[in-house]
Amino acid sequence: MFKSFAAASALAFALAVGPAYAQSGPSVVPGGVEEFAAMRDGVKLAANVFKPAGKGPWPVIVSRTPYLKDGPADKPEAPGRLAAQAKRYTDAGYVFVVQDARGKGRSEGAYLAFENDIEDGYDTLDWIAGRPWSNGKVGITGGSALGITGNAAAMAAHPALKAAYVVVAPSDLGEYRAPGGVPKEKDTSGWLKEQGVDDKVIEASRARIGDDVFWNHGSMSANRKYIRIPIYNVGGWYDIFQEGATGNFAWLQNHGAKGARGNQKVLMGPFGHGELSGDLAYPGYEQALKAAGDQEIRWFDHWLKGAPNGIMDEPPVSYFMMASARKGASSPKSRIMTSANWPPAHREVRYFLTPDKGLSTAPPTAEDSKTTYRFDPAKPVETVGGANLTFDRGPMDQRAIPTRQDYLRFQTPALDKDVVIAGPVKVELNAATDGPDTDFMAKLVDVYPDGYEAIVLDAPVRARFRNGRMADDVKPMTPNAPEELVIDLWGTAITFEKGHRIALHITSSNSPRFEVNPNTGEAAGGRKLKPRVALNSVYHDAAHPSALVLPVIYPEN
């Protein structure tokens, strides 16, 4: 199921106008009937409706998709595949509804990349609740863009919606598009350009990195307080939306409204938004996928049918603990673990940067120590793996990045015992630049005994956004004055095994994953100043310690 979501996810930000549609009748997908729902503004959205055998009404499961309910016209096998997916739900006793999003497929209107999905989600649920084949109890399901529309419908809080199953979806599209204030280049800006979106539209979006109502209209972090239903989240440690699964689960489980609080579940697996690249292979990969797929019908049976299947008696958190995983030599320490909450109970352990490019749990004692490098925007560091969408992704070997003065590798000695982490990872970086702005990039890396440098997590921070993205927080750097910049690497679960090394790589570019900073302090869109070479410094002395902060856990086995 994840492969199909990943293959479709490249459509997530397209702009399109829907074609004219026919009256309700048989769908091109076998077994379905095409019906149309009128939204509050009169726009009609097309849906395929699949019913179980026998006499209704029945509970309903719906997906709202920008990926074409009938499948792409150039893929004649699509209707059969979609019919098989629908049969999974109808065999379980549910009506299955899959609807083209506004402006997509056979739905009317203009597609504006999730801007209408809260309202359209509510109106679709209202339509479903009133249909003669519906008993008024509805669940919503889907992954990637379908997970985003599912979350939007949950925020709309229609009383007919009783539960959701959300796979690989973010908490904030704004944060996904520009983590740490650094726009993603290939996976958003570059991809939009390939789809024919006007350059002016792209530039306007790139320039709008600050925190404002535009980004927060459909933001889960701003609006999930309105959610009143149980949601089962599924995410991947190398997925582009990884933080959404754990972040949305944790907030709703612990702080959500009545109906949501205490009724959430999450499963995290060792996968990305598509097939992983590199020389690692996790032996429990298929097990994690199967575990996720097996839970969906159980979840809806419990919440839509009241089935006493025990799913709520099981731990709310299941996560895959990654470990040494070279192809053909994987470790038995890779396994699925459970927890009462996310993150699991852990101890923050700081690994401090040292002058000799080491990492040590002992705080630095030097009076004046820093490493300085020249960051030339014309010669960016190349992207090798990570949480990407449209190009190679996953735990690729960072040795592909050659030795260069602007790419700093800090690492521990070979470990004399396992270090096991599960939870959020961050870098507390004391750094300076000689101009008004620059970027700093951090990577958490698992270094194998043979030297393979497997990327685990990576993230950037744009210096002028170090204090936040609200207008009053944005501030240029004081040239050559060190300041702390916190880089949020999101979370993971991995065992750094005995004999391995824990590494932190620091640089100022990662292209084409992220936009390259011209170091001028100008926002994207309408830049006039010539890009400049920045002199950037990373500090590692007593007054300005820099540290990798890991969430260490102590499993019994």
mmCIF file of C-alpha atoms in Angstrom, residues 169-515:
data_model
loop_
_atom_site.group_PDB
_atom_site.id
_atom_site.type_symbol
_atom_site.label_atom_id
_atom_site.label_comp_id
_atom_site.label_asym_id
_atom_site.label_seq_id
_atom_site.Cartn_x
_atom_site.Cartn_y
_atom_site.Cartn_z
ATOM 1 C CA ALA A 169 1.011 12.767 6.330
ATOM 2 C CA PRO A 170 2.555 15.941 7.814
ATOM 3 C CA SER A 171 1.557 18.082 10.750
ATOM 4 C CA ASP A 172 2.337 21.272 8.787
ATOM 5 C CA LEU A 173 2.802 21.659 5.046
ATOM 6 C CA GLY A 174 4.589 24.946 5.684
ATOM 7 C CA GLU A 175 7.158 23.240 7.904
ATOM 8 C CA TYR A 176 7.550 20.447 5.369
ATOM 9 C CA ARG A 177 8.126 22.883 2.518
ATOM 10 C CA ALA A 178 10.724 24.891 4.452
ATOM 11 C CA PRO A 179 12.081 23.098 7.541
ATOM 12 C CA GLY A 180 14.111 25.444 9.695
ATOM 13 C CA GLY A 181 13.122 28.238 7.307
ATOM 14 C CA VAL A 182 15.033 26.697 4.366
ATOM 15 C CA PRO A 183 12.850 25.997 1.307
ATOM 16 C CA LYS A 184 13.022 22.514 -0.142
ATOM 17 C CA GLU A 185 14.321 22.869 -3.666
ATOM 18 C CA LYS A 186 13.804 19.734 -5.757
ATOM 19 C CA ASP A 187 10.854 18.262 -3.877
ATOM 20 C CA THR A 188 8.734 21.420 -3.912
ATOM 21 C CA SER A 189 10.028 24.383 -5.900
ATOM 22 C CA GLY A 190 11.694 22.290 -8.593
ATOM 23 C CA TRP A 191 8.833 19.857 -8.880
ATOM 24 C CA LEU A 192 6.232 22.624 -9.170
ATOM 25 C CA LYS A 193 8.256 24.104 -12.009
ATOM 26 C CA GLU A 194 8.235 20.750 -13.791
ATOM 27 C CA GLN A 195 4.427 20.724 -13.542
ATOM 28 C CA GLY A 196 4.188 24.055 -15.347
ATOM 29 C CA VAL A 197 3.345 26.215 -12.337
ATOM 30 C CA ASP A 198 4.184 29.845 -13.066
ATOM 31 C CA ASP A 199 7.585 30.985 -11.799
ATOM 32 C CA LYS A 200 6.006 34.000 -10.095
ATOM 33 C CA VAL A 201 3.748 31.729 -8.042
ATOM 34 C CA ILE A 202 6.714 29.600 -7.003
ATOM 35 C CA GLU A 203 8.840 32.608 -6.073
ATOM 36 C CA ALA A 204 6.012 34.120 -4.031
ATOM 37 C CA SER A 205 5.696 30.875 -2.097
ATOM 38 C CA ARG A 206 9.455 30.651 -1.539
ATOM 39 C CA ALA A 207 9.514 34.194 -0.178
ATOM 40 C CA ARG A 208 6.659 33.477 2.235
ATOM 41 C CA ILE A 209 8.561 31.465 4.822
ATOM 42 C CA GLY A 210 7.378 33.339 7.907
ATOM 43 C CA ASP A 211 4.661 32.159 10.271
ATOM 44 C CA ASP A 212 1.335 33.633 9.123
ATOM 45 C CA VAL A 213 -2.327 32.779 8.657
ATOM 46 C CA PHE A 214 -1.719 31.623 5.077
ATOM 47 C CA TRP A 215 0.308 28.621 6.248
ATOM 48 C CA ASN A 216 -1.833 27.983 9.304
ATOM 49 C CA HIS A 217 -5.236 27.728 7.621
ATOM 50 C CA GLY A 218 -4.845 23.988 7.073
ATOM 51 C CA SER A 219 -2.102 23.362 9.594
ATOM 52 C CA MET A 220 -2.565 20.399 11.919
ATOM 53 C CA SER A 221 -0.483 22.002 14.675
ATOM 54 C CA ALA A 222 -2.691 25.108 14.597
ATOM 55 C CA ASN A 223 -6.041 23.330 14.211
ATOM 56 C CA ARG A 224 -5.787 19.796 15.615
ATOM 57 C CA LYS A 225 -7.413 21.045 18.821
ATOM 58 C CA TYR A 226 -10.695 20.752 16.875
ATOM 59 C CA ILE A 227 -10.234 17.023 16.177
ATOM 60 C CA ARG A 228 -12.577 14.837 18.236
ATOM 61 C CA ILE A 229 -11.940 11.363 16.794
ATOM 62 C CA PRO A 230 -9.474 8.467 17.162
ATOM 63 C CA ILE A 231 -6.749 8.467 14.499
ATOM 64 C CA TYR A 232 -4.360 5.632 13.679
ATOM 65 C CA ASN A 233 -1.184 7.199 12.269
ATOM 66 C CA VAL A 234 1.404 5.281 10.254
ATOM 67 C CA GLY A 235 4.788 6.810 9.426
ATOM 68 C CA GLY A 236 8.273 5.921 8.220
ATOM 69 C CA TRP A 237 11.619 6.892 9.734
ATOM 70 C CA TYR A 238 12.892 7.999 6.295
ATOM 71 C CA ASP A 239 9.596 9.494 5.127
ATOM 72 C CA ILE A 240 9.275 13.130 4.063
ATOM 73 C CA PHE A 241 6.375 13.543 6.534
ATOM 74 C CA GLN A 242 7.934 11.509 9.341
ATOM 75 C CA GLU A 243 7.313 14.038 12.092
ATOM 76 C CA GLY A 244 3.622 14.254 11.239
ATOM 77 C CA ALA A 245 2.858 10.728 12.400
ATOM 78 C CA THR A 246 4.578 10.976 15.782
ATOM 79 C CA GLY A 247 3.809 14.659 16.338
ATOM 80 C CA ASN A 248 0.099 14.415 15.580
ATOM 81 C CA PHE A 249 -0.199 11.234 17.646
ATOM 82 C CA ALA A 250 1.565 12.712 20.676
ATOM 83 C CA TRP A 251 -0.443 15.931 20.725
ATOM 84 C CA LEU A 252 -3.842 14.323 20.202
ATOM 85 C CA GLN A 253 -3.146 11.471 22.586
ATOM 86 C CA ASN A 254 -2.061 13.733 25.421
ATOM 87 C CA HIS A 255 -3.737 17.085 24.781
ATOM 88 C CA GLY A 256 -6.550 16.425 22.325
ATOM 89 C CA ALA A 257 -10.248 17.185 22.720
ATOM 90 C CA LYS A 258 -12.764 14.724 24.106
ATOM 91 C CA GLY A 259 -13.006 11.757 21.768
ATOM 92 C CA ALA A 260 -9.405 12.191 20.597
ATOM 93 C CA ARG A 261 -7.424 12.253 23.840
ATOM 94 C CA GLY A 262 -6.325 8.778 24.876
ATOM 95 C CA ASN A 263 -7.715 7.140 21.719
ATOM 96 C CA GLN A 264 -4.791 7.523 19.308
ATOM 97 C CA LYS A 265 -2.366 4.974 17.901
ATOM 98 C CA VAL A 266 0.829 5.222 15.882
ATOM 99 C CA LEU A 267 3.061 2.755 14.047
ATOM 100 C CA MET A 268 6.494 3.776 12.732
ATOM 101 C CA GLY A 269 8.352 1.590 10.236
ATOM 102 C CA PRO A 270 11.763 1.584 8.501
ATOM 103 C CA PHE A 271 10.558 3.026 5.215
ATOM 104 C CA GLY A 272 10.459 6.236 3.208
ATOM 105 C CA HIS A 273 8.126 7.869 0.701
ATOM 106 C CA GLY A 274 9.136 5.236 -1.831
ATOM 107 C CA GLU A 275 11.828 2.568 -2.054
ATOM 108 C CA LEU A 276 14.972 3.175 0.004
ATOM 109 C CA SER A 277 18.316 3.683 -1.704
ATOM 110 C CA GLY A 278 21.688 2.675 -0.299
ATOM 111 C CA ASP A 279 23.168 -0.580 0.969
ATOM 112 C CA LEU A 280 20.924 -1.136 3.991
ATOM 113 C CA ALA A 281 17.931 -3.476 4.165
ATOM 114 C CA TYR A 282 15.803 -3.954 7.268
ATOM 115 C CA PRO A 283 14.689 -7.566 7.757
ATOM 116 C CA GLY A 284 11.466 -6.509 9.459
ATOM 117 C CA TYR A 285 10.447 -4.114 6.658
ATOM 118 C CA GLU A 286 7.709 -6.329 5.265
ATOM 119 C CA GLN A 287 6.621 -7.241 8.787
ATOM 120 C CA ALA A 288 6.160 -3.567 9.626
ATOM 121 C CA LEU A 289 4.180 -2.969 6.422
ATOM 122 C CA LYS A 290 1.960 -5.974 7.108
ATOM 123 C CA ALA A 291 1.419 -4.882 10.702
ATOM 124 C CA ALA A 292 0.266 -1.469 9.459
ATOM 125 C CA GLY A 293 -2.079 -2.893 6.832
ATOM 126 C CA ASP A 294 -3.569 -5.465 9.199
ATOM 127 C CA GLN A 295 -4.575 -2.789 11.691
ATOM 128 C CA GLU A 296 -6.726 -0.670 9.365
ATOM 129 C CA ILE A 297 -9.832 -2.875 9.184
ATOM 130 C CA ARG A 298 -9.506 -3.769 12.885
ATOM 131 C CA TRP A 299 -9.411 -0.044 13.663
ATOM 132 C CA PHE A 300 -12.570 0.718 11.717
ATOM 133 C CA ASP A 301 -14.332 -2.420 12.976
ATOM 134 C CA HIS A 302 -13.796 -1.199 16.532
ATOM 135 C CA TRP A 303 -14.816 2.425 16.045
ATOM 136 C CA LEU A 304 -17.517 2.104 13.360
ATOM 137 C CA LYS A 305 -19.027 -1.270 14.315
ATOM 138 C CA GLY A 306 -18.194 -1.580 17.999
ATOM 139 C CA ALA A 307 -16.383 -4.865 17.395
ATOM 140 C CA PRO A 308 -14.737 -6.220 20.595
ATOM 141 C CA ASN A 309 -11.462 -7.046 18.807
ATOM 142 C CA GLY A 310 -9.118 -5.826 21.570
ATOM 143 C CA ILE A 311 -7.279 -3.241 19.490
ATOM 144 C CA MET A 312 -7.592 -0.615 22.214
ATOM 145 C CA ASP A 313 -6.152 -3.024 24.784
ATOM 146 C CA GLU A 314 -2.840 -3.099 22.863
ATOM 147 C CA PRO A 315 0.009 -0.596 23.291
ATOM 148 C CA PRO A 316 -0.769 2.715 21.566
ATOM 149 C CA VAL A 317 2.742 3.019 20.112
ATOM 150 C CA SER A 318 4.512 0.451 17.918
ATOM 151 C CA TYR A 319 7.817 1.403 16.361
ATOM 152 C CA PHE A 320 10.570 -0.308 14.438
ATOM 153 C CA MET A 321 13.915 -0.141 16.218
ATOM 154 C CA MET A 322 16.522 0.041 13.486
ATOM 155 C CA ALA A 323 19.988 -1.447 13.975
ATOM 156 C CA SER A 324 22.918 -2.582 11.836
ATOM 157 C CA ALA A 325 21.385 -3.455 8.472
ATOM 158 C CA ARG A 326 23.974 -3.942 5.725
ATOM 159 C CA LYS A 327 22.440 -6.079 3.000
ATOM 160 C CA GLY A 328 23.129 -9.725 3.777
ATOM 161 C CA ALA A 329 24.378 -8.959 7.298
ATOM 162 C CA SER A 330 21.458 -7.477 9.196
ATOM 163 C CA SER A 331 21.335 -7.442 12.990
ATOM 164 C CA PRO A 332 18.709 -9.262 15.091
ATOM 165 C CA LYS A 333 18.504 -6.072 17.147
ATOM 166 C CA SER A 334 16.286 -4.622 14.404
ATOM 167 C CA ARG A 335 12.794 -5.296 15.709
ATOM 168 C CA ILE A 336 9.362 -3.865 16.456
ATOM 169 C CA MET A 337 9.024 -2.381 19.943
ATOM 170 C CA THR A 338 6.043 -0.922 21.789
ATOM 171 C CA SER A 339 5.538 1.965 24.172
ATOM 172 C CA ALA A 340 2.799 3.581 26.229
ATOM 173 C CA ASN A 341 3.489 6.973 24.647
ATOM 174 C CA TRP A 342 5.714 8.849 22.232
ATOM 175 C CA PRO A 343 8.416 9.600 22.816
ATOM 176 C CA PRO A 344 9.261 6.718 25.159
ATOM 177 C CA ALA A 345 10.835 7.588 28.487
ATOM 178 C CA HIS A 346 14.407 8.614 27.690
ATOM 179 C CA ARG A 347 17.419 10.495 28.974
ATOM 180 C CA GLU A 348 18.827 13.378 26.964
ATOM 181 C CA VAL A 349 22.524 12.698 26.416
ATOM 182 C CA ARG A 350 24.716 15.401 24.914
ATOM 183 C CA TYR A 351 27.603 14.515 22.662
ATOM 184 C CA PHE A 352 29.750 17.641 22.564
ATOM 185 C CA LEU A 353 31.783 18.652 19.532
ATOM 186 C CA THR A 354 35.540 18.654 20.158
ATOM 187 C CA PRO A 355 38.375 20.536 18.390
ATOM 188 C CA ASP A 356 39.766 17.302 16.905
ATOM 189 C CA LYS A 357 36.421 16.538 15.145
ATOM 190 C CA GLY A 358 35.316 14.208 17.892
ATOM 191 C CA LEU A 359 32.086 13.782 19.848
ATOM 192 C CA SER A 360 32.370 13.376 23.610
ATOM 193 C CA THR A 361 29.914 13.196 26.511
ATOM 194 C CA ALA A 362 32.367 15.353 28.492
ATOM 195 C CA PRO A 363 31.628 19.099 28.197
ATOM 196 C CA PRO A 364 34.364 21.144 26.491
ATOM 197 C CA THR A 365 36.946 22.928 28.618
ATOM 198 C CA ALA A 366 38.847 24.946 25.990
ATOM 199 C CA GLU A 367 38.732 28.723 26.400
ATOM 200 C CA ASP A 368 38.636 29.576 22.695
ATOM 201 C CA SER A 369 37.932 26.894 20.124
ATOM 202 C CA LYS A 370 36.127 26.940 16.804
ATOM 203 C CA THR A 371 36.265 25.445 13.327
ATOM 204 C CA THR A 372 35.879 27.902 10.454
ATOM 205 C CA TYR A 373 35.075 27.203 6.811
ATOM 206 C CA ARG A 374 34.197 29.106 3.648
ATOM 207 C CA PHE A 375 30.691 28.508 2.312
ATOM 208 C CA ASP A 376 30.500 29.360 -1.374
ATOM 209 C CA PRO A 377 26.897 29.269 -2.705
ATOM 210 C CA ALA A 378 28.277 28.551 -6.170
ATOM 211 C CA LYS A 379 29.788 25.251 -4.916
ATOM 212 C CA PRO A 380 27.124 23.589 -2.725
ATOM 213 C CA VAL A 381 27.438 20.192 -1.068
ATOM 214 C CA GLU A 382 25.559 17.540 -3.039
ATOM 215 C CA THR A 383 22.570 15.721 -1.508
ATOM 216 C CA VAL A 384 23.134 12.030 -0.783
ATOM 217 C CA GLY A 385 19.996 10.327 0.558
ATOM 218 C CA GLY A 386 17.790 11.396 3.418
ATOM 219 C CA ALA A 387 14.029 11.964 3.598
ATOM 220 C CA ASN A 388 13.446 12.817 -0.067
ATOM 221 C CA LEU A 389 10.436 12.406 -2.340
ATOM 222 C CA THR A 390 11.382 12.736 -5.995
ATOM 223 C CA PHE A 391 14.945 11.389 -5.939
ATOM 224 C CA ASP A 392 17.160 8.896 -4.087
ATOM 225 C CA ARG A 393 16.175 8.553 -0.453
ATOM 226 C CA GLY A 394 17.064 6.709 2.726
ATOM 227 C CA PRO A 395 20.249 5.636 4.530
ATOM 228 C CA MET A 396 22.747 6.245 1.758
ATOM 229 C CA ASP A 397 26.517 6.310 2.288
ATOM 230 C CA GLN A 398 27.770 9.838 2.998
ATOM 231 C CA ARG A 399 31.263 8.855 1.894
ATOM 232 C CA ALA A 400 29.956 9.829 -1.540
ATOM 233 C CA ILE A 401 30.548 13.394 -0.323
ATOM 234 C CA PRO A 402 34.291 13.859 -0.730
ATOM 235 C CA THR A 403 36.559 15.497 1.800
ATOM 236 C CA ARG A 404 36.036 19.248 1.513
ATOM 237 C CA GLN A 405 36.789 22.153 3.842
ATOM 238 C CA ASP A 406 33.111 23.130 4.233
ATOM 239 C CA TYR A 407 31.883 19.657 5.267
ATOM 240 C CA LEU A 408 32.718 18.865 8.895
ATOM 241 C CA ARG A 409 32.591 15.303 10.189
ATOM 242 C CA PHE A 410 32.484 14.925 13.996
ATOM 243 C CA GLN A 411 32.297 11.402 15.407
ATOM 244 C CA THR A 412 32.729 9.326 18.547
ATOM 245 C CA PRO A 413 35.381 6.666 18.977
ATOM 246 C CA ALA A 414 34.192 3.154 18.154
ATOM 247 C CA LEU A 415 31.466 2.382 20.705
ATOM 248 C CA ASP A 416 32.336 -0.100 23.445
ATOM 249 C CA LYS A 417 28.627 -0.848 23.988
ATOM 250 C CA ASP A 418 25.324 -0.276 22.215
ATOM 251 C CA VAL A 419 23.726 3.170 22.379
ATOM 252 C CA VAL A 420 19.958 2.879 21.872
ATOM 253 C CA ILE A 421 17.851 5.958 21.084
ATOM 254 C CA ALA A 422 14.137 6.535 20.507
ATOM 255 C CA GLY A 423 12.599 9.992 20.339
ATOM 256 C CA PRO A 424 13.430 13.524 19.188
ATOM 257 C CA VAL A 425 16.964 14.425 18.125
ATOM 258 C CA LYS A 426 18.355 17.949 17.984
ATOM 259 C CA VAL A 427 21.608 19.838 17.615
ATOM 260 C CA GLU A 428 22.482 22.772 19.859
ATOM 261 C CA LEU A 429 24.906 24.559 17.593
ATOM 262 C CA ASN A 430 26.894 27.596 18.688
ATOM 263 C CA ALA A 431 27.903 29.205 15.436
ATOM 264 C CA ALA A 432 28.733 32.490 13.727
ATOM 265 C CA THR A 433 28.904 33.937 10.245
ATOM 266 C CA ASP A 434 30.577 37.041 8.884
ATOM 267 C CA GLY A 435 27.414 38.369 7.240
ATOM 268 C CA PRO A 436 23.708 38.898 7.964
ATOM 269 C CA ASP A 437 22.533 35.385 7.137
ATOM 270 C CA THR A 438 23.578 31.863 6.202
ATOM 271 C CA ASP A 439 22.413 28.281 6.639
ATOM 272 C CA PHE A 440 23.693 25.478 8.840
ATOM 273 C CA MET A 441 22.897 21.842 8.034
ATOM 274 C CA ALA A 442 23.207 18.900 10.417
ATOM 275 C CA LYS A 443 23.168 15.164 9.765
ATOM 276 C CA LEU A 444 22.988 12.309 12.243
ATOM 277 C CA VAL A 445 25.048 9.441 10.823
ATOM 278 C CA ASP A 446 25.629 5.814 11.838
ATOM 279 C CA VAL A 447 29.228 4.930 10.903
ATOM 280 C CA TYR A 448 29.736 1.197 10.385
ATOM 281 C CA PRO A 449 32.993 -0.578 11.274
ATOM 282 C CA ASP A 450 33.902 -0.754 7.563
ATOM 283 C CA GLY A 451 33.389 3.021 7.215
ATOM 284 C CA TYR A 452 29.917 3.093 5.632
ATOM 285 C CA GLU A 453 28.314 6.399 6.713
ATOM 286 C CA ALA A 454 24.563 5.747 6.849
ATOM 287 C CA ILE A 455 22.527 8.933 7.111
ATOM 288 C CA VAL A 456 19.801 8.628 9.753
ATOM 289 C CA LEU A 457 18.374 12.163 9.966
ATOM 290 C CA ASP A 458 19.178 15.562 8.512
ATOM 291 C CA ALA A 459 17.752 19.082 8.782
ATOM 292 C CA PRO A 460 18.761 22.735 8.295
ATOM 293 C CA VAL A 461 18.284 26.069 10.008
ATOM 294 C CA ARG A 462 18.380 29.459 8.318
ATOM 295 C CA ALA A 463 20.229 31.786 10.662
ATOM 296 C CA ARG A 464 17.785 34.681 10.488
ATOM 297 C CA PHE A 465 14.986 32.312 11.608
ATOM 298 C CA ARG A 466 16.950 31.004 14.607
ATOM 299 C CA ASN A 467 14.497 32.616 17.055
ATOM 300 C CA GLY A 468 11.351 31.641 15.156
ATOM 301 C CA ARG A 469 9.340 32.626 12.110
ATOM 302 C CA MET A 470 6.987 35.227 13.537
ATOM 303 C CA ALA A 471 7.734 38.653 12.064
ATOM 304 C CA ASP A 472 9.159 40.007 15.314
ATOM 305 C CA ASP A 473 11.442 36.967 15.711
ATOM 306 C CA VAL A 474 13.215 37.223 12.363
ATOM 307 C CA LYS A 475 16.593 38.842 12.938
ATOM 308 C CA PRO A 476 19.849 39.054 10.959
ATOM 309 C CA MET A 477 23.011 37.718 12.490
ATOM 310 C CA THR A 478 25.567 40.061 14.016
ATOM 311 C CA PRO A 479 28.695 39.428 11.935
ATOM 312 C CA ASN A 480 31.195 37.127 13.664
ATOM 313 C CA ALA A 481 29.195 36.989 16.916
ATOM 314 C CA PRO A 482 28.444 33.403 18.028
ATOM 315 C CA GLU A 483 24.837 32.503 18.806
ATOM 316 C CA GLU A 484 23.053 29.251 19.583
ATOM 317 C CA LEU A 485 21.012 27.846 16.723
ATOM 318 C CA VAL A 486 18.885 24.797 17.520
ATOM 319 C CA ILE A 487 18.419 22.372 14.621
ATOM 320 C CA ASP A 488 15.396 20.084 14.976
ATOM 321 C CA LEU A 489 16.276 16.770 13.337
ATOM 322 C CA TRP A 490 12.830 15.267 14.093
ATOM 323 C CA GLY A 491 12.869 11.795 15.655
ATOM 324 C CA THR A 492 14.034 8.250 15.108
ATOM 325 C CA ALA A 493 14.589 4.891 16.779
ATOM 326 C CA ILE A 494 17.954 3.266 16.173
ATOM 327 C CA THR A 495 20.546 1.175 17.959
ATOM 328 C CA PHE A 496 24.099 2.372 17.349
ATOM 329 C CA GLU A 497 25.751 -0.978 17.876
ATOM 330 C CA LYS A 498 29.025 -1.761 19.583
ATOM 331 C CA GLY A 499 31.891 -1.133 17.165
ATOM 332 C CA HIS A 500 29.958 1.557 15.272
ATOM 333 C CA ARG A 501 30.532 5.306 15.653
ATOM 334 C CA ILE A 502 27.947 8.035 16.156
ATOM 335 C CA ALA A 503 28.642 10.931 13.810
ATOM 336 C CA LEU A 504 27.378 14.465 13.335
ATOM 337 C CA HIS A 505 28.069 16.128 9.996
ATOM 338 C CA ILE A 506 27.852 19.927 9.800
ATOM 339 C CA THR A 507 27.856 22.028 6.637
ATOM 340 C CA SER A 508 25.950 24.954 5.085
ATOM 341 C CA SER A 509 24.376 23.479 1.961
ATOM 342 C CA ASN A 510 22.636 20.299 0.802
ATOM 343 C CA SER A 511 21.617 20.648 -2.825
ATOM 344 C CA PRO A 512 19.222 19.929 -4.498
ATOM 345 C CA ARG A 513 17.415 18.879 -1.290
ATOM 346 C CA PHE A 514 17.409 22.466 -0.009
ATOM 347 C CA GLU A 515 17.646 25.905 -1.562
#
